[in-house]
Short mmCIF file of N, CA, C and O in Angstrom, two decimals:
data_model
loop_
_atom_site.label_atom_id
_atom_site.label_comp_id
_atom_site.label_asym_id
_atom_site.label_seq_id
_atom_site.Cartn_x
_atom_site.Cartn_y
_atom_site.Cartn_z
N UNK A 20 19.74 -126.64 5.81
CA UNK A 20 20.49 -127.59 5.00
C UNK A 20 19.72 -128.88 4.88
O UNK A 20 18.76 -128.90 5.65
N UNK A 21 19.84 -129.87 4.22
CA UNK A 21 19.24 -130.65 3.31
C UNK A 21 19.72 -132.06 3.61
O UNK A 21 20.78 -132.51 3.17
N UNK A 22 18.74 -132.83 4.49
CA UNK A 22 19.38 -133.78 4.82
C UNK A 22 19.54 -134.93 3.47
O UNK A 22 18.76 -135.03 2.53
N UNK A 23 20.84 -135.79 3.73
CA UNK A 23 20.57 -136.88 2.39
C UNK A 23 19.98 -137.92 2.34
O UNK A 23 20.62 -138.93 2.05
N UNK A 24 18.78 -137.99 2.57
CA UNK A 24 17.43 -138.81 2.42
C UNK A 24 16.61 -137.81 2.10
O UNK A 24 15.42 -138.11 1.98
N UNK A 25 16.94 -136.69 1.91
CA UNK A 25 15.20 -135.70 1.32
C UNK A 25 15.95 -135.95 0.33
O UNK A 25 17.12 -136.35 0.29
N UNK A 26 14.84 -135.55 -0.87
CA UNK A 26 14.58 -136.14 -2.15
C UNK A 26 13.77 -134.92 -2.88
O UNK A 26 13.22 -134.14 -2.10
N UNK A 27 13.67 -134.72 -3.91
CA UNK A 27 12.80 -133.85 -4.91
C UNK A 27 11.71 -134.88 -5.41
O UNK A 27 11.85 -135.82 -6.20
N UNK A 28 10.50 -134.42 -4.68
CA UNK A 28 9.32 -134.66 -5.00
C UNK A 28 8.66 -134.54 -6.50
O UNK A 28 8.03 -135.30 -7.24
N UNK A 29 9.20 -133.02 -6.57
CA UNK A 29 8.23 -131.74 -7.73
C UNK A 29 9.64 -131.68 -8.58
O UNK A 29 10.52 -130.87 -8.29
N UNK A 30 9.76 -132.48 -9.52
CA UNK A 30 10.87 -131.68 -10.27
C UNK A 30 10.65 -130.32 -11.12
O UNK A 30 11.43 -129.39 -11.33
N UNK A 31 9.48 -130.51 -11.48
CA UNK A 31 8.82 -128.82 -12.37
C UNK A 31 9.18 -127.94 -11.54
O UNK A 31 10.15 -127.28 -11.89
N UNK A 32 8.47 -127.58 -10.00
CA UNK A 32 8.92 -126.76 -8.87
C UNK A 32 9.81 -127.12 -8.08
O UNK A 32 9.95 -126.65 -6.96
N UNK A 33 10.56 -128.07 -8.60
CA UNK A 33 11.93 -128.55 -7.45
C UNK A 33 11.49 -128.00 -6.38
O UNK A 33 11.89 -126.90 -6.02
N UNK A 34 10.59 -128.70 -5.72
CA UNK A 34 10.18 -129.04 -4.07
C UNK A 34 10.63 -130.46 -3.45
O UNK A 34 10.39 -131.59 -3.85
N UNK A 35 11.23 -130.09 -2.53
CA UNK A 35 11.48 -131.27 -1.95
C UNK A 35 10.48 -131.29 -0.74
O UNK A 35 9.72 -130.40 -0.35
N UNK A 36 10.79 -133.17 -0.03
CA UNK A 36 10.04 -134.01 0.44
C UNK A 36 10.34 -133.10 1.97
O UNK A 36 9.40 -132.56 2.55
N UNK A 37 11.46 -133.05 2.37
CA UNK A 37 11.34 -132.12 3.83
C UNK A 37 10.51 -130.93 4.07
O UNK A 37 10.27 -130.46 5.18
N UNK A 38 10.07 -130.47 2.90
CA UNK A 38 9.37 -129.02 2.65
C UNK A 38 7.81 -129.29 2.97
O UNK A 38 7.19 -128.56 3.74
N UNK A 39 7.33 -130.17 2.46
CA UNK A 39 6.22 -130.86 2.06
C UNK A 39 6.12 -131.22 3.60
O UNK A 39 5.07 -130.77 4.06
N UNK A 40 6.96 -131.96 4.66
CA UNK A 40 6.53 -132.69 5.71
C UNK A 40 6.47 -131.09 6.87
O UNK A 40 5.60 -131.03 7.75
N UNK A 41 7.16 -130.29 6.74
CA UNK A 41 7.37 -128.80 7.43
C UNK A 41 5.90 -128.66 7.10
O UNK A 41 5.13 -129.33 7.80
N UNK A 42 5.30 -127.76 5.99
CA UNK A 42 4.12 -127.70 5.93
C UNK A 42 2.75 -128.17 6.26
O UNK A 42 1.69 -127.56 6.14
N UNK A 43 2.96 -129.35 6.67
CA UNK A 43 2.06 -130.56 7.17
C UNK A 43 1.81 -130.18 8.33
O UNK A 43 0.75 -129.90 8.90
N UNK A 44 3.36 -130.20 8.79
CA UNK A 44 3.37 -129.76 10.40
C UNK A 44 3.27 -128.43 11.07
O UNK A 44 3.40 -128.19 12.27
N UNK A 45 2.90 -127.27 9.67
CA UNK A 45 2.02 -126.13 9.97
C UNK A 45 0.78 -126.29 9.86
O UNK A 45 0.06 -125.31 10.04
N UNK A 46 0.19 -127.59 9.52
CA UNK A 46 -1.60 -127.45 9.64
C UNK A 46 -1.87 -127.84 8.37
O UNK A 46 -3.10 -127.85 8.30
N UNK A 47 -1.25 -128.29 6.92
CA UNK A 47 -1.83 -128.48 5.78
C UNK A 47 -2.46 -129.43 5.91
O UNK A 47 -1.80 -130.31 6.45
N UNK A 48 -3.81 -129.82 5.57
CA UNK A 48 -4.62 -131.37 6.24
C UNK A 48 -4.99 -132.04 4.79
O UNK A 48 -5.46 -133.17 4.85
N UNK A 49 -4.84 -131.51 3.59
CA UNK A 49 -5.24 -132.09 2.39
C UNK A 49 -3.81 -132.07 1.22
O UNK A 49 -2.72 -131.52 1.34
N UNK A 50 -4.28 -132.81 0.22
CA UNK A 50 -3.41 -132.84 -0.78
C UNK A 50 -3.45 -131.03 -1.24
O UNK A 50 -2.49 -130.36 -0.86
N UNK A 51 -4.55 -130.34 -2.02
CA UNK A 51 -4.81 -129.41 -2.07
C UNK A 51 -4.02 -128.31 -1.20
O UNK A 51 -3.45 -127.49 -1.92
N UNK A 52 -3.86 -128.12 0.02
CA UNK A 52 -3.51 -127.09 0.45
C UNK A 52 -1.98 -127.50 0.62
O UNK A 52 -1.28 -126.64 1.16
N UNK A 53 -1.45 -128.49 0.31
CA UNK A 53 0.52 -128.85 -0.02
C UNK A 53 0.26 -128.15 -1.11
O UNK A 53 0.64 -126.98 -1.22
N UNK A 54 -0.27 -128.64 -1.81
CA UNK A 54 -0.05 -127.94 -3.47
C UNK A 54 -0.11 -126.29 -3.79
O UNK A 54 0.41 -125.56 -4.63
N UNK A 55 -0.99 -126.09 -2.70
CA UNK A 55 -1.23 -124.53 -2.47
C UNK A 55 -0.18 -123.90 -2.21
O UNK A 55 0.21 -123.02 -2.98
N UNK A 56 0.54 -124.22 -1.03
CA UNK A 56 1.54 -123.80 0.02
C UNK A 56 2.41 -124.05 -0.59
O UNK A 56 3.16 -123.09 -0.40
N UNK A 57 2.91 -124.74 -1.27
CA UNK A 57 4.49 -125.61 -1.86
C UNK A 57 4.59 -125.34 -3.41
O UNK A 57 5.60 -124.75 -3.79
N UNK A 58 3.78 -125.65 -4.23
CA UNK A 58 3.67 -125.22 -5.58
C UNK A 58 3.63 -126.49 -6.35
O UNK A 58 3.20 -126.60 -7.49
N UNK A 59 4.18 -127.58 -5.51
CA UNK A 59 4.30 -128.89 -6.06
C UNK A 59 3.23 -129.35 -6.64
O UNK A 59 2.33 -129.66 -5.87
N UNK A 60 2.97 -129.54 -8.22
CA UNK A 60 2.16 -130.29 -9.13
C UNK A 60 1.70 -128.86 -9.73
O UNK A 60 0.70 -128.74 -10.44
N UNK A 61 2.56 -127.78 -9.37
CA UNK A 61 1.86 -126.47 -10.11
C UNK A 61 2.76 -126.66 -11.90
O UNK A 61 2.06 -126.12 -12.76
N UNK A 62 3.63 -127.08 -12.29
CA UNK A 62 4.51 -127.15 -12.92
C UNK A 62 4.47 -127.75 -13.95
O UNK A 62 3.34 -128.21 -14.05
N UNK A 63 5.28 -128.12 -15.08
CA UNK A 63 4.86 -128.38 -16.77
C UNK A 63 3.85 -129.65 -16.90
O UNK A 63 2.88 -129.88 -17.63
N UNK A 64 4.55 -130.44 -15.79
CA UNK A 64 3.21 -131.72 -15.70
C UNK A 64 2.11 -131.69 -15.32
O UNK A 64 1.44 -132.68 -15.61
N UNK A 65 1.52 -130.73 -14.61
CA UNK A 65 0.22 -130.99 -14.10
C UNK A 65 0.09 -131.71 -13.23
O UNK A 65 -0.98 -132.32 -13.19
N UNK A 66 1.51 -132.03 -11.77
CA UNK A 66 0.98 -132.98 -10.90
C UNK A 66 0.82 -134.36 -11.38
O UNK A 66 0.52 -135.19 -10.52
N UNK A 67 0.98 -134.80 -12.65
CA UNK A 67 0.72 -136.35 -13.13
C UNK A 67 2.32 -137.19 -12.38
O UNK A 67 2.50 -138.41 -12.32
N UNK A 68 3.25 -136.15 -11.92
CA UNK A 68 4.64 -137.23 -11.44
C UNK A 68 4.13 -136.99 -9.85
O UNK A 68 3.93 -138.03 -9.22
N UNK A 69 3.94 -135.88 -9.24
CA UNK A 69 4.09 -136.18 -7.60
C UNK A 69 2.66 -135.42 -7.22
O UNK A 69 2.64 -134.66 -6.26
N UNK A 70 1.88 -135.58 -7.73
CA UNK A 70 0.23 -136.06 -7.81
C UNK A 70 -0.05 -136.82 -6.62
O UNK A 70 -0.37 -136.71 -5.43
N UNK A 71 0.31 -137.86 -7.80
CA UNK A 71 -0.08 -139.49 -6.60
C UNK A 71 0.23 -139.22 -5.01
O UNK A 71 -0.64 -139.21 -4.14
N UNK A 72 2.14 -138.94 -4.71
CA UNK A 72 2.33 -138.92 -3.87
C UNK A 72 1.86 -137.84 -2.48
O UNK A 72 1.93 -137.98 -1.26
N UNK A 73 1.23 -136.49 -3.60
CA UNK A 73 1.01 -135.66 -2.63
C UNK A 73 -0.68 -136.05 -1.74
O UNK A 73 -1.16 -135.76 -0.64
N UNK A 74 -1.15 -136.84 -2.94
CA UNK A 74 -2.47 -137.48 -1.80
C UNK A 74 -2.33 -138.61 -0.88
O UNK A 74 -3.05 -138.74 0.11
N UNK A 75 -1.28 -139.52 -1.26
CA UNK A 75 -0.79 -140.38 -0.28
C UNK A 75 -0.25 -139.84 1.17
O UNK A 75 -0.47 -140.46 2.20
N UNK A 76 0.40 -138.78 1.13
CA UNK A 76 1.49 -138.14 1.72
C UNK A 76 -0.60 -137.37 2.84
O UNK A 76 -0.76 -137.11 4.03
N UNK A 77 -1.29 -137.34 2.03
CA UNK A 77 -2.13 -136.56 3.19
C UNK A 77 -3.59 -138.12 3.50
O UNK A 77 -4.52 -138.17 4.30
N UNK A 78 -3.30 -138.74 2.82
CA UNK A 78 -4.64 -139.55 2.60
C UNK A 78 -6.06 -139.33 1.89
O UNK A 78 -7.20 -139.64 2.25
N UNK A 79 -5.66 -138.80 0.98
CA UNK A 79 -6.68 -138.49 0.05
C UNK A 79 -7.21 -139.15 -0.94
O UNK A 79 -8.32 -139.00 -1.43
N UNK A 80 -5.94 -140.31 -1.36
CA UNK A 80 -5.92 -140.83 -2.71
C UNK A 80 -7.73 -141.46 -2.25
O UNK A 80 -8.42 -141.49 -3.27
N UNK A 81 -8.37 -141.84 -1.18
CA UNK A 81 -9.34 -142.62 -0.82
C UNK A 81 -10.65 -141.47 -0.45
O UNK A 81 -11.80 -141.91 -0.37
N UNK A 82 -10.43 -140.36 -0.30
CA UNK A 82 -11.37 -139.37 -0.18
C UNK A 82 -12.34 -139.08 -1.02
O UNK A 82 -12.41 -138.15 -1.82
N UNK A 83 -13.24 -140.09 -0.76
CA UNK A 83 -14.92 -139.95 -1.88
C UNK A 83 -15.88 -139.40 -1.11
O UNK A 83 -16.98 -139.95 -1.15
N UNK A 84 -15.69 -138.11 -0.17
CA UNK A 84 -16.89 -136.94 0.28
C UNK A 84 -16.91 -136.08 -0.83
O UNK A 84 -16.07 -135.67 -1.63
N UNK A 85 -18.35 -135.87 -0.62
CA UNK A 85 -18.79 -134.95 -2.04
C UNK A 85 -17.96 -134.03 -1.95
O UNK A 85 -17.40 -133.91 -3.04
N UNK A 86 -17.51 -133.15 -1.04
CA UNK A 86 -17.03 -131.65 -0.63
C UNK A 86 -15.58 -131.69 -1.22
O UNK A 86 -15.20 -130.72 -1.87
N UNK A 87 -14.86 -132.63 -1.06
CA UNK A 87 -13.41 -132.32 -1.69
C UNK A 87 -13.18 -132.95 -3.12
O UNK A 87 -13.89 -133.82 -3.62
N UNK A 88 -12.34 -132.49 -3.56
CA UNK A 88 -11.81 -132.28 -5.21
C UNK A 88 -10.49 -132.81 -5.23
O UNK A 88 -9.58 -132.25 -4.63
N UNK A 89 -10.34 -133.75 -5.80
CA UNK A 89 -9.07 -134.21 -6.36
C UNK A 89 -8.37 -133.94 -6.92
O UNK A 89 -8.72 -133.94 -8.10
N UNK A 90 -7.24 -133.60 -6.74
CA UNK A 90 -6.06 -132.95 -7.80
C UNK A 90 -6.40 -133.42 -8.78
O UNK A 90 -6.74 -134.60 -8.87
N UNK A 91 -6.37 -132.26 -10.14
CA UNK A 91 -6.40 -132.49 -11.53
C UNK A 91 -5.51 -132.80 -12.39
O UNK A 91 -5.56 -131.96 -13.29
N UNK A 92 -4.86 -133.43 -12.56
CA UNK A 92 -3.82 -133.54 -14.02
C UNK A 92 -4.38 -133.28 -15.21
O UNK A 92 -5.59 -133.11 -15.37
N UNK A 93 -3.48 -133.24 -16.12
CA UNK A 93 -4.59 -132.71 -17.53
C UNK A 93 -2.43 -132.71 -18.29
O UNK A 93 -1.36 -132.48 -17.73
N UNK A 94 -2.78 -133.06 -19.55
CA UNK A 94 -1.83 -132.99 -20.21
C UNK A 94 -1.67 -131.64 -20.28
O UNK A 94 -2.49 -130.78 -19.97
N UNK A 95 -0.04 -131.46 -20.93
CA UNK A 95 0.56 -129.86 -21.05
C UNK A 95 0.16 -130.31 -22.93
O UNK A 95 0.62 -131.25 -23.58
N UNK A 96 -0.59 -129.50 -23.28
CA UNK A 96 -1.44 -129.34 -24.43
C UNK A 96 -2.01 -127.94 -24.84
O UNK A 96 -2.49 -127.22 -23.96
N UNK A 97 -1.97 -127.52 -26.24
CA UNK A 97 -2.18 -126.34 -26.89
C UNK A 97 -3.43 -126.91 -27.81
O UNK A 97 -3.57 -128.10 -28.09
N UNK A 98 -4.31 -125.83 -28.24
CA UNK A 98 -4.95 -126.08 -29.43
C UNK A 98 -4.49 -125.20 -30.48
O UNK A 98 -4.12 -124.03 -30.56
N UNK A 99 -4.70 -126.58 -31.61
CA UNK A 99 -4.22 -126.11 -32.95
C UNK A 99 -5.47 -125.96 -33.48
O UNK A 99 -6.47 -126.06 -32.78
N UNK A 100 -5.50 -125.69 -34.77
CA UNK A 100 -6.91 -125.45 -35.77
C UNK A 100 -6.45 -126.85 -36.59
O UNK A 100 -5.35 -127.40 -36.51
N UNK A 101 -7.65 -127.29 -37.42
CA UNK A 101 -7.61 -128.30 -38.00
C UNK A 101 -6.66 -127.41 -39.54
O UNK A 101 -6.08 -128.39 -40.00
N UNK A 102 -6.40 -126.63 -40.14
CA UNK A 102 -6.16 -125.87 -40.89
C UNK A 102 -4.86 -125.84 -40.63
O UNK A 102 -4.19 -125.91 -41.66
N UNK A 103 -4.11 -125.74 -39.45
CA UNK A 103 -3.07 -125.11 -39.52
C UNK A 103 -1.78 -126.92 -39.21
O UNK A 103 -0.65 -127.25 -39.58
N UNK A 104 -2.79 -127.49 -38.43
CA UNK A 104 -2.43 -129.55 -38.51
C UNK A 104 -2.31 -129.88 -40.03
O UNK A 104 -1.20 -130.21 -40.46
N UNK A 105 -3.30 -129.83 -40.81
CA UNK A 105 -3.23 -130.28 -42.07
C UNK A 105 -2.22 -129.61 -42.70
O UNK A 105 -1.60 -130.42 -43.39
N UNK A 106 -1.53 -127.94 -42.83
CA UNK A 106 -0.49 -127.60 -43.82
C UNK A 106 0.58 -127.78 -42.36
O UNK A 106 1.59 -127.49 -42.99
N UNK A 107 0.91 -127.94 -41.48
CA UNK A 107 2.11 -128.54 -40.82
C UNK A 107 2.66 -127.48 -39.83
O UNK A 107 3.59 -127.64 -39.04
N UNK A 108 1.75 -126.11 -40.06
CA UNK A 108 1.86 -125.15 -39.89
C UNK A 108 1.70 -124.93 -38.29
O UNK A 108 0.58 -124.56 -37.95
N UNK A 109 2.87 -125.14 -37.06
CA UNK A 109 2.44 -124.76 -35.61
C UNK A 109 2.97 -123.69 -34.69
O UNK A 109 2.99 -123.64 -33.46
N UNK A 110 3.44 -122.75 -35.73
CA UNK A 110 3.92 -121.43 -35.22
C UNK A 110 4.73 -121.47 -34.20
O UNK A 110 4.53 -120.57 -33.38
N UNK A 111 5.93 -122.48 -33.84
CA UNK A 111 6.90 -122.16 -33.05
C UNK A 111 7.75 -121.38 -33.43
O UNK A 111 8.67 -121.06 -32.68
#
C-alpha cells in the first residue's frame, strides 16, 4: 500500500517515487539502470518530465566520465514527406 507522500514520478508509466527508492535499495547505482528496472522515462515523453529527476535521484545530472551516457529525450515525432505536408495529407 501506498504511502500519502509517494507521488507519481512517470506519468507515461505511472511509476511512482517509492518504487524508484525500493530499486535503489536493490543495487540500481545510475539513472540508466532505474529506467531499466522501472520503465520510468520509457513512455510518450521520452523522459523529458522525470528525466531530470531520475538523474538527480542517482547523481548523474553531473556525471562527465567518458563511459556513461545520459538519458536521451528526443521529442515524440513522426516523419512526414515534404509531399504529403504541402497537400495536408497525414494519414491519421
Amino acid at each position: 500500500m501506498r504511502k500519502e507522500e509517494d507521488f507519481v514520478v512517470c506519468r507515461c508509466e505511472n511509476v511512482y517515487y517509492s518504487e524508484l527508492i525500493e530499486i535503489m535499495e536493490d543495487g540500481a547505482s545510475n539513472s540508466r539502470e532505474l529506467k531499466l528496472k522501472s520503465r520510468a522515462g520509457m513512455g510518450f515523453c521520452n523522459s523529458r518530465t522525470c528525466g531530470p529527476l531520475l538523474e538527480s535521484m542517482t547523481d548523474d545530472k553531473n556525471n562527465d566520465s567518458p563511459h556513461y551516457v545520459h538519458l536521451k529525450s528526443q521529442p515524440p515525432i513522426r516523419t512526414i514527406s515534404l509531399l504529403n505536408l504541402a497537400r495536408g495529407n497525414n494519414n491519421d
